Protein backbone atom coordinates (compact mmCIF):
# COMPACT_ATOMS: atom_id res chain seq x y z
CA UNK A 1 15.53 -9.13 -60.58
CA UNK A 2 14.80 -11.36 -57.60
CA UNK A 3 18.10 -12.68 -57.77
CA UNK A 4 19.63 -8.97 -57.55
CA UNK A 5 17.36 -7.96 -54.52
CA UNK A 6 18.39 -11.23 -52.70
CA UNK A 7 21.91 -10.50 -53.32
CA UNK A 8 21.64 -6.87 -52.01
CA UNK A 9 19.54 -7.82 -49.00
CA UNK A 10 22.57 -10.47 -47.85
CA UNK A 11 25.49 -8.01 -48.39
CA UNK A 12 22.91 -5.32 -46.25
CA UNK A 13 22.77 -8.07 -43.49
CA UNK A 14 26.58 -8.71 -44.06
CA UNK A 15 27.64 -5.03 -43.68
CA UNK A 16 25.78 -4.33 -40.92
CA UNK A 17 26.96 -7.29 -38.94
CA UNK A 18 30.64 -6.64 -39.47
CA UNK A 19 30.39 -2.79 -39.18
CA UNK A 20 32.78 -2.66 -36.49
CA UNK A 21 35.11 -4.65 -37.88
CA UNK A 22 38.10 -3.13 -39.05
CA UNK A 23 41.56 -3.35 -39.37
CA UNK A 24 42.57 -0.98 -36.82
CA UNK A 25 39.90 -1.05 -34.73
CA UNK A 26 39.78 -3.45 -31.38
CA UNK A 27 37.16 -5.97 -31.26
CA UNK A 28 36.80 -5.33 -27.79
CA UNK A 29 34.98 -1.81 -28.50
CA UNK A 30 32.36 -3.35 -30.41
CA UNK A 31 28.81 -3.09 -28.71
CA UNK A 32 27.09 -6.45 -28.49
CA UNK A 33 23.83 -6.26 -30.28
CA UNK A 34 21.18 -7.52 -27.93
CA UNK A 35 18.92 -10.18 -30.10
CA UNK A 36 16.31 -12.33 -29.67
CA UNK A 37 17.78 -14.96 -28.68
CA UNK A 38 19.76 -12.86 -25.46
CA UNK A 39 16.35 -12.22 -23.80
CA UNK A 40 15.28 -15.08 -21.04
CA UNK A 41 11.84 -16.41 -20.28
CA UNK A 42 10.15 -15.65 -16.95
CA UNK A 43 7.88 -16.94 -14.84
CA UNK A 44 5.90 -14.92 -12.67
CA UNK A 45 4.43 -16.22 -9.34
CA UNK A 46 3.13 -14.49 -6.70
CA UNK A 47 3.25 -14.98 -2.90
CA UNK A 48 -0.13 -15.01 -1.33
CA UNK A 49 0.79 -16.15 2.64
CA UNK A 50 0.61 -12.67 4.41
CA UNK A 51 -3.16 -12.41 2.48
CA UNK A 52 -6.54 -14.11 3.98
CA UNK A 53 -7.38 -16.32 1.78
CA UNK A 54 -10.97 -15.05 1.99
CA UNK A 55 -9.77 -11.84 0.54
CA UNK A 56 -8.10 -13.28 -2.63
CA UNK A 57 -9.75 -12.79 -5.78
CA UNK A 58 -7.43 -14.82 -7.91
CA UNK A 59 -8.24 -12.13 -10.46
CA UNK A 60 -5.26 -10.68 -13.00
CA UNK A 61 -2.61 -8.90 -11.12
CA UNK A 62 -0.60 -5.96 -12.71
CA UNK A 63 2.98 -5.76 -12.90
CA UNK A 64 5.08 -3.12 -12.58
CA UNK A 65 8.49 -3.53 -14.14
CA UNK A 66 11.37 -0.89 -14.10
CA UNK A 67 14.35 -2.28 -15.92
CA UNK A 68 17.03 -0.41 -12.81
CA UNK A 69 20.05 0.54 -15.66
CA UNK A 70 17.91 3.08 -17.83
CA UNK A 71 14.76 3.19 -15.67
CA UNK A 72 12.42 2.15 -18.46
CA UNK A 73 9.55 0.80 -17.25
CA UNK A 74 6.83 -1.59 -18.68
CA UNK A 75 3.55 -2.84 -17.36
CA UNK A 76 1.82 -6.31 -18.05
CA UNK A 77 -1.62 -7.67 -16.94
CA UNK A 78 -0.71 -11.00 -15.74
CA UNK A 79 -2.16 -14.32 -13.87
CA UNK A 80 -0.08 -16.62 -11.92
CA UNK A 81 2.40 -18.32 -13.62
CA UNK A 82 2.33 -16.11 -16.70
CA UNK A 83 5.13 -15.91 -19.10
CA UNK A 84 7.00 -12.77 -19.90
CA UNK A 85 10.58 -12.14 -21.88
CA UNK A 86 13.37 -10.21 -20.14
CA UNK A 87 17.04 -9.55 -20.67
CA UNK A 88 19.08 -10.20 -18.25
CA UNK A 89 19.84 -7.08 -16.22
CA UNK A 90 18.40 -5.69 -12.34
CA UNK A 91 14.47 -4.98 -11.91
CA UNK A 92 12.44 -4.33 -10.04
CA UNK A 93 8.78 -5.93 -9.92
CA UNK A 94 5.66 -4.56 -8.14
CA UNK A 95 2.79 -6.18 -8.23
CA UNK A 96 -0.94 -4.94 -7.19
CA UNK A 97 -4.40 -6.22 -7.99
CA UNK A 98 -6.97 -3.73 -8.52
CA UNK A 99 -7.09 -0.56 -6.01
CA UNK A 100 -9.54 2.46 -5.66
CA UNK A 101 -8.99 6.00 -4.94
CA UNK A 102 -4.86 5.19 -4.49
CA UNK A 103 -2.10 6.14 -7.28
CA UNK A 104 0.82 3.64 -7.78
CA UNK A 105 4.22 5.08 -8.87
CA UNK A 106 6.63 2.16 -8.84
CA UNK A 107 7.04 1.12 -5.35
CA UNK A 108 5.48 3.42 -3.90
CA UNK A 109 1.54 4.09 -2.73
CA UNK A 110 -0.37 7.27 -2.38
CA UNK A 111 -3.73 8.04 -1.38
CA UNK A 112 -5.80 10.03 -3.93
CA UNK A 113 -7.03 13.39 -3.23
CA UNK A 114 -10.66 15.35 -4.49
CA UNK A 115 -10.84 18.64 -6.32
CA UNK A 116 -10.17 20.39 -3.06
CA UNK A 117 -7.26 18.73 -2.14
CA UNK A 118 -8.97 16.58 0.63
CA UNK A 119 -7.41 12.65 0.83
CA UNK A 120 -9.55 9.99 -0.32
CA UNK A 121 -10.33 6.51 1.62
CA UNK A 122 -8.57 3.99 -0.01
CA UNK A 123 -10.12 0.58 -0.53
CA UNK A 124 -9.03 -2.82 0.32
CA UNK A 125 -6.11 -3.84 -2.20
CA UNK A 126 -3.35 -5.92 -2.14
CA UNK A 127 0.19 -6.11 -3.55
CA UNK A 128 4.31 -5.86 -3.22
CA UNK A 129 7.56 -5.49 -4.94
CA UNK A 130 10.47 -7.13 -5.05
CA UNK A 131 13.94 -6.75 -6.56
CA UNK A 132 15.77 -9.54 -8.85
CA UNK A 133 18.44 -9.95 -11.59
CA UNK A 134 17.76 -11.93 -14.38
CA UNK A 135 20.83 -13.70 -15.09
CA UNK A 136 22.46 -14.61 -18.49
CA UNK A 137 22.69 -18.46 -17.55
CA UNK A 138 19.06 -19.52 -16.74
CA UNK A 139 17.27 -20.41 -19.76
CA UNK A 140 14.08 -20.36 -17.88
CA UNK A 141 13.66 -18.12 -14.46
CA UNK A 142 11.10 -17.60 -11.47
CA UNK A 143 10.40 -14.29 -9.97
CA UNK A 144 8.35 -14.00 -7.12
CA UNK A 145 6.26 -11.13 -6.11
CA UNK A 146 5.48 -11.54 -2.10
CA UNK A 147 1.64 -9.74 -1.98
CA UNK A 148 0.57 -7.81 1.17
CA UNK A 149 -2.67 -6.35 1.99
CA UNK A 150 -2.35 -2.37 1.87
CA UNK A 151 -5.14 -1.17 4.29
CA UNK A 152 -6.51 -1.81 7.13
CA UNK A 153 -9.44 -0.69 8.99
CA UNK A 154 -9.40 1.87 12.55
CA UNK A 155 -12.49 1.88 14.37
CA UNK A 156 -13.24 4.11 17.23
CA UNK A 157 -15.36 3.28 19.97
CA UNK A 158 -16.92 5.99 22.11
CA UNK A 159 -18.70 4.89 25.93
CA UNK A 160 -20.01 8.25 27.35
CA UNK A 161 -22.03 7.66 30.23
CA UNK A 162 -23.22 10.59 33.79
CA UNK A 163 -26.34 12.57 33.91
CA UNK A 164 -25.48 15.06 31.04
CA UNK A 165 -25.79 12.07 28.46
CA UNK A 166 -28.95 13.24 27.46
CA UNK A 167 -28.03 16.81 26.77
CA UNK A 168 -24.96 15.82 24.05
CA UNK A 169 -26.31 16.51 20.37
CA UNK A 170 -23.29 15.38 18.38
CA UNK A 171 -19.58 14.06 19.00
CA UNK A 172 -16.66 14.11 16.43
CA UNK A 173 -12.73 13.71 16.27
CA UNK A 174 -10.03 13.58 13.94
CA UNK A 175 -6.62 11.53 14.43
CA UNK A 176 -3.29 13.00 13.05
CA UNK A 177 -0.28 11.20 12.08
CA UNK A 178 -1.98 8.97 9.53
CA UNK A 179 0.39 7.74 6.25
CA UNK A 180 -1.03 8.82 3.04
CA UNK A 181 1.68 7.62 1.00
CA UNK A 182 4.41 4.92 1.87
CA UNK A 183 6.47 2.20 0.38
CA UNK A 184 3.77 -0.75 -0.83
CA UNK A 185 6.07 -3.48 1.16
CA UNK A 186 5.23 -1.49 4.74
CA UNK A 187 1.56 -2.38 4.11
CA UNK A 188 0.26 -5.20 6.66
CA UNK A 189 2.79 -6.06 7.86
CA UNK A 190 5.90 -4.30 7.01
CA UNK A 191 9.09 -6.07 5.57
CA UNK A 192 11.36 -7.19 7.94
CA UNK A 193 8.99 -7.21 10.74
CA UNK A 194 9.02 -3.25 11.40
CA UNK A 195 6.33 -2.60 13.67
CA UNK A 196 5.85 1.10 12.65
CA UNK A 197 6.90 1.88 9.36
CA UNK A 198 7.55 5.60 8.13
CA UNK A 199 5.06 7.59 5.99
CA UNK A 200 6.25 10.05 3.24
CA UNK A 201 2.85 11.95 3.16
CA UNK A 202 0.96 12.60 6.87
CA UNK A 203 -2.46 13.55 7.33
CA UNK A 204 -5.12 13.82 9.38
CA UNK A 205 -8.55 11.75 9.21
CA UNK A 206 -11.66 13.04 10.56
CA UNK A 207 -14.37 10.66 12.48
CA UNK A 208 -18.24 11.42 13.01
CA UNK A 209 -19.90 9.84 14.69
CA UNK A 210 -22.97 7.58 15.38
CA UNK A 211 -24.77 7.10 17.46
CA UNK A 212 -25.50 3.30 17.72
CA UNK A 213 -26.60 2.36 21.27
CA UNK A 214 -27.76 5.21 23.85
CA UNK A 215 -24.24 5.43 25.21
CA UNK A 216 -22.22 4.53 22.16
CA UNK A 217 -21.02 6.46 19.58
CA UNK A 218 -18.86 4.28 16.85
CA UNK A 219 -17.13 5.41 13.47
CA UNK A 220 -14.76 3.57 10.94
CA UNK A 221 -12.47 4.24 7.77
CA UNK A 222 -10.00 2.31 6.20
CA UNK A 223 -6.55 3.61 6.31
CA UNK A 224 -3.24 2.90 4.64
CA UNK A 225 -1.33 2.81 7.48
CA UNK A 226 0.26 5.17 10.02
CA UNK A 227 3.45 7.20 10.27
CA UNK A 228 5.70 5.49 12.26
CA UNK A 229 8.34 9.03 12.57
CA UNK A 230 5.29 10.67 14.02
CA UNK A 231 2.43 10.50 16.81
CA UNK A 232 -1.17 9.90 16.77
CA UNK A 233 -3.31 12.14 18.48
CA UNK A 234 -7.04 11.80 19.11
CA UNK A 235 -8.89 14.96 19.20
CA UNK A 236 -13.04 14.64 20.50
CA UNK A 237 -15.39 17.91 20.04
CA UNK A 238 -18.21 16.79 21.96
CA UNK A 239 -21.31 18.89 21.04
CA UNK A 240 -24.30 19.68 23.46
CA UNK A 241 -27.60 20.94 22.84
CA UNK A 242 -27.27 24.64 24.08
CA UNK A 243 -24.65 24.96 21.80
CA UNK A 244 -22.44 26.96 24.36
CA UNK A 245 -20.70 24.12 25.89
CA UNK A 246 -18.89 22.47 23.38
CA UNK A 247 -15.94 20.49 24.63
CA UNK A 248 -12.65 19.56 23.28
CA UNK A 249 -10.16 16.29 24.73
CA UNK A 250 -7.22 15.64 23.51
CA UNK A 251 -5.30 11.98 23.94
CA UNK A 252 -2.37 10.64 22.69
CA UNK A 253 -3.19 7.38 20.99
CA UNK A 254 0.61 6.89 19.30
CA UNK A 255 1.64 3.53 21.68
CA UNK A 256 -2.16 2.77 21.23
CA UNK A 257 -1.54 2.10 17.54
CA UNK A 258 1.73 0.45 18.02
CA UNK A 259 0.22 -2.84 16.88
CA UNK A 260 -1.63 -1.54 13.58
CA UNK A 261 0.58 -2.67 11.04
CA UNK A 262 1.72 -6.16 12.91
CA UNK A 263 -0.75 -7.58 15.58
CA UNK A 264 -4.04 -9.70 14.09
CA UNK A 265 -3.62 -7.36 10.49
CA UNK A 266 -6.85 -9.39 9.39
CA UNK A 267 -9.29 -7.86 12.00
CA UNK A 268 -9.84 -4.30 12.11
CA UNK A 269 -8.22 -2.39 14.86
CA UNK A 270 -10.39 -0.63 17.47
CA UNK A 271 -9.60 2.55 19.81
CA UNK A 272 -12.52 2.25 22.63
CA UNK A 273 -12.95 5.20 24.91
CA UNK A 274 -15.29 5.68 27.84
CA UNK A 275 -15.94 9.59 28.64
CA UNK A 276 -16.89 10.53 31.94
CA UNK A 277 -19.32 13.85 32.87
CA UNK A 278 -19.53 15.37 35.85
CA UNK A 279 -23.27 15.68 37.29
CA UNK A 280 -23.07 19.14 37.51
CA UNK A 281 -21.22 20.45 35.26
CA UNK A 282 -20.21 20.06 31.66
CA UNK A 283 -16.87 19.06 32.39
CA UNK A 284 -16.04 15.92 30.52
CA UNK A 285 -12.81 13.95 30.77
CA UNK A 286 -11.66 10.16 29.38
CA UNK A 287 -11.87 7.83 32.09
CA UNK A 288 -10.40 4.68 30.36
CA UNK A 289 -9.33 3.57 27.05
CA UNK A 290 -8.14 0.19 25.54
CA UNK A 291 -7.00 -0.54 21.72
CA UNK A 292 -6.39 -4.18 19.96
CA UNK A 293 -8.00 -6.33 17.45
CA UNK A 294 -11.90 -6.12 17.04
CA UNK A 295 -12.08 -10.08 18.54
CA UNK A 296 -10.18 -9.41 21.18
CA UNK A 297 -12.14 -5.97 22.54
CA UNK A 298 -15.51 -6.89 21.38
CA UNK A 299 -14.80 -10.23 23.31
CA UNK A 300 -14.25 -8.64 26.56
């Protein structure tokens, strides 16, 4: 009986290996049968120079592959160095370590959003994609991922100073023109040195204020990055006690912000104002304004 099963299993094998072979039929139309032995080891690595060291975890990073023939896509939870099996064909590989409040669709990186439709801050994260074949020849093959970080931090810097200081309950502001969803290689910095990338999603982000010195008023959130097609406008709403007064200034911060994605991406980037008031009046107006790294501003 063993005998007869072996015999039918073989001729199964047999039949199913020479299925397109007839004799007047063309070889050539025969579809190769991908086995085994056609897929090719890979080596992932990933490329940490454009991170600060300091903000490495060296933790698992997940990978993103979309096989760019059919579109299928598979994901893998990998450290550096980690093997995976491929046939050769096009992908494309995106890599991220862990991320808050941000949603991942291949290459591309979108802020979250609460019940009511209002954006989420996303956290500090890194990660990047890159595109490579995986030839036929290579027994063995190295893909690198090059990692970016994705956010970086805006802080605004308010200096109000005249006689009316005393009388201001409150001060707020929101900046437009803010990405909340872009490619994940236009994170800090962009590929092939852009200086401001474009956004698919734009937003606004709103500011409140502190009050941290008598004059100073200071606020901070961590974006993903600006649109580079559009402008950035800074809006104040100062707020005074008598609650009749409130005053709104408007500034155009766009070549403020010019350096965001490119200059010093480790630092925060600051927007520091100083308001003047009028000593009779409750006319307010922005008397100076400077922008840069947090090093360089706080330094001077």
């Amino acid at each position: 009986m063993k005998r007869i099963r072996s015999i039918w299993i073989v001729a199964l094998l047999l039949s199913i290996h020479f299925s397109c072979i007839k004799e007047d039929r063309d070889l050539s139309d025969c579809e190769p049968v991908v086995s085994f032995d056609d897929y090719r080891k890979i080596i992932l690595e990933f490329d940490w120079s454009l991170v600060q060291s300091t903000n490495r975890t060296d933790e698992i990073v997940e990978v993103i592959i979309t096989d760019e023939e059919d579109h299928s896509t598979e994901m893998y939870v990998e450290r550096e160095g980690s093997e995976i099996e491929l046939k050769p064909n096009v992908y494309e590989f995106v890599g991220d370590e862990s991320h808050e409040n941000v949603v991942l669709q291949r290459c591309t990186v979108t802020v979250r959003t609460d019940a009511n439709g209002n954006y989420l801050e996303p956290a500090y994260f890194t990660g990047g994609s890159v595109e490579e074949e995986v030839n036929s020849t290579d027994s063995i093959q190295i893909i690198t991922i090059p990692m970016r970080q994705q956010t970086r931090e805006l802080i605004i810097r308010v200096i109000i100073y005249g006689k009316l200081l005393p009388y201001i309950s409150g001060l707020d502001a929101v900046i437009s023109g803010i990405s909340m969803s872009q490619e994940i290689n236009d994170g800090f910095p962009p590929v092939d040195d852009v200086i401001r990338p474009p956004a698919y999603i734009t937003s606004t982000v709103d500011y409140s204020f502190t009050q941290t010195e008598p004059s100073l008023f200071t606020d901070r959130h961590t974006l993903l990055g600006i649109d580079g097609n559009a402008s950035q406008v800074l809006t104040f709403t100062l707020y005074y006690n008598n609650g009749n007064d409130d005053r709104t200034i408007a500034i155009d911060v766009t070549s403020e912000m010019d350096g965001f994605h490119t200059e010093d991406i480790f630092e925060s980037w600051v927007l520091e104002f100083e308001i003047g008031m009028g000593p009779e009046s409750f006319e307010a107006s922005i008397e100076n304004w400077r922008s840069g790294p947090e090093s360089i501003l706080i330094a001077h």
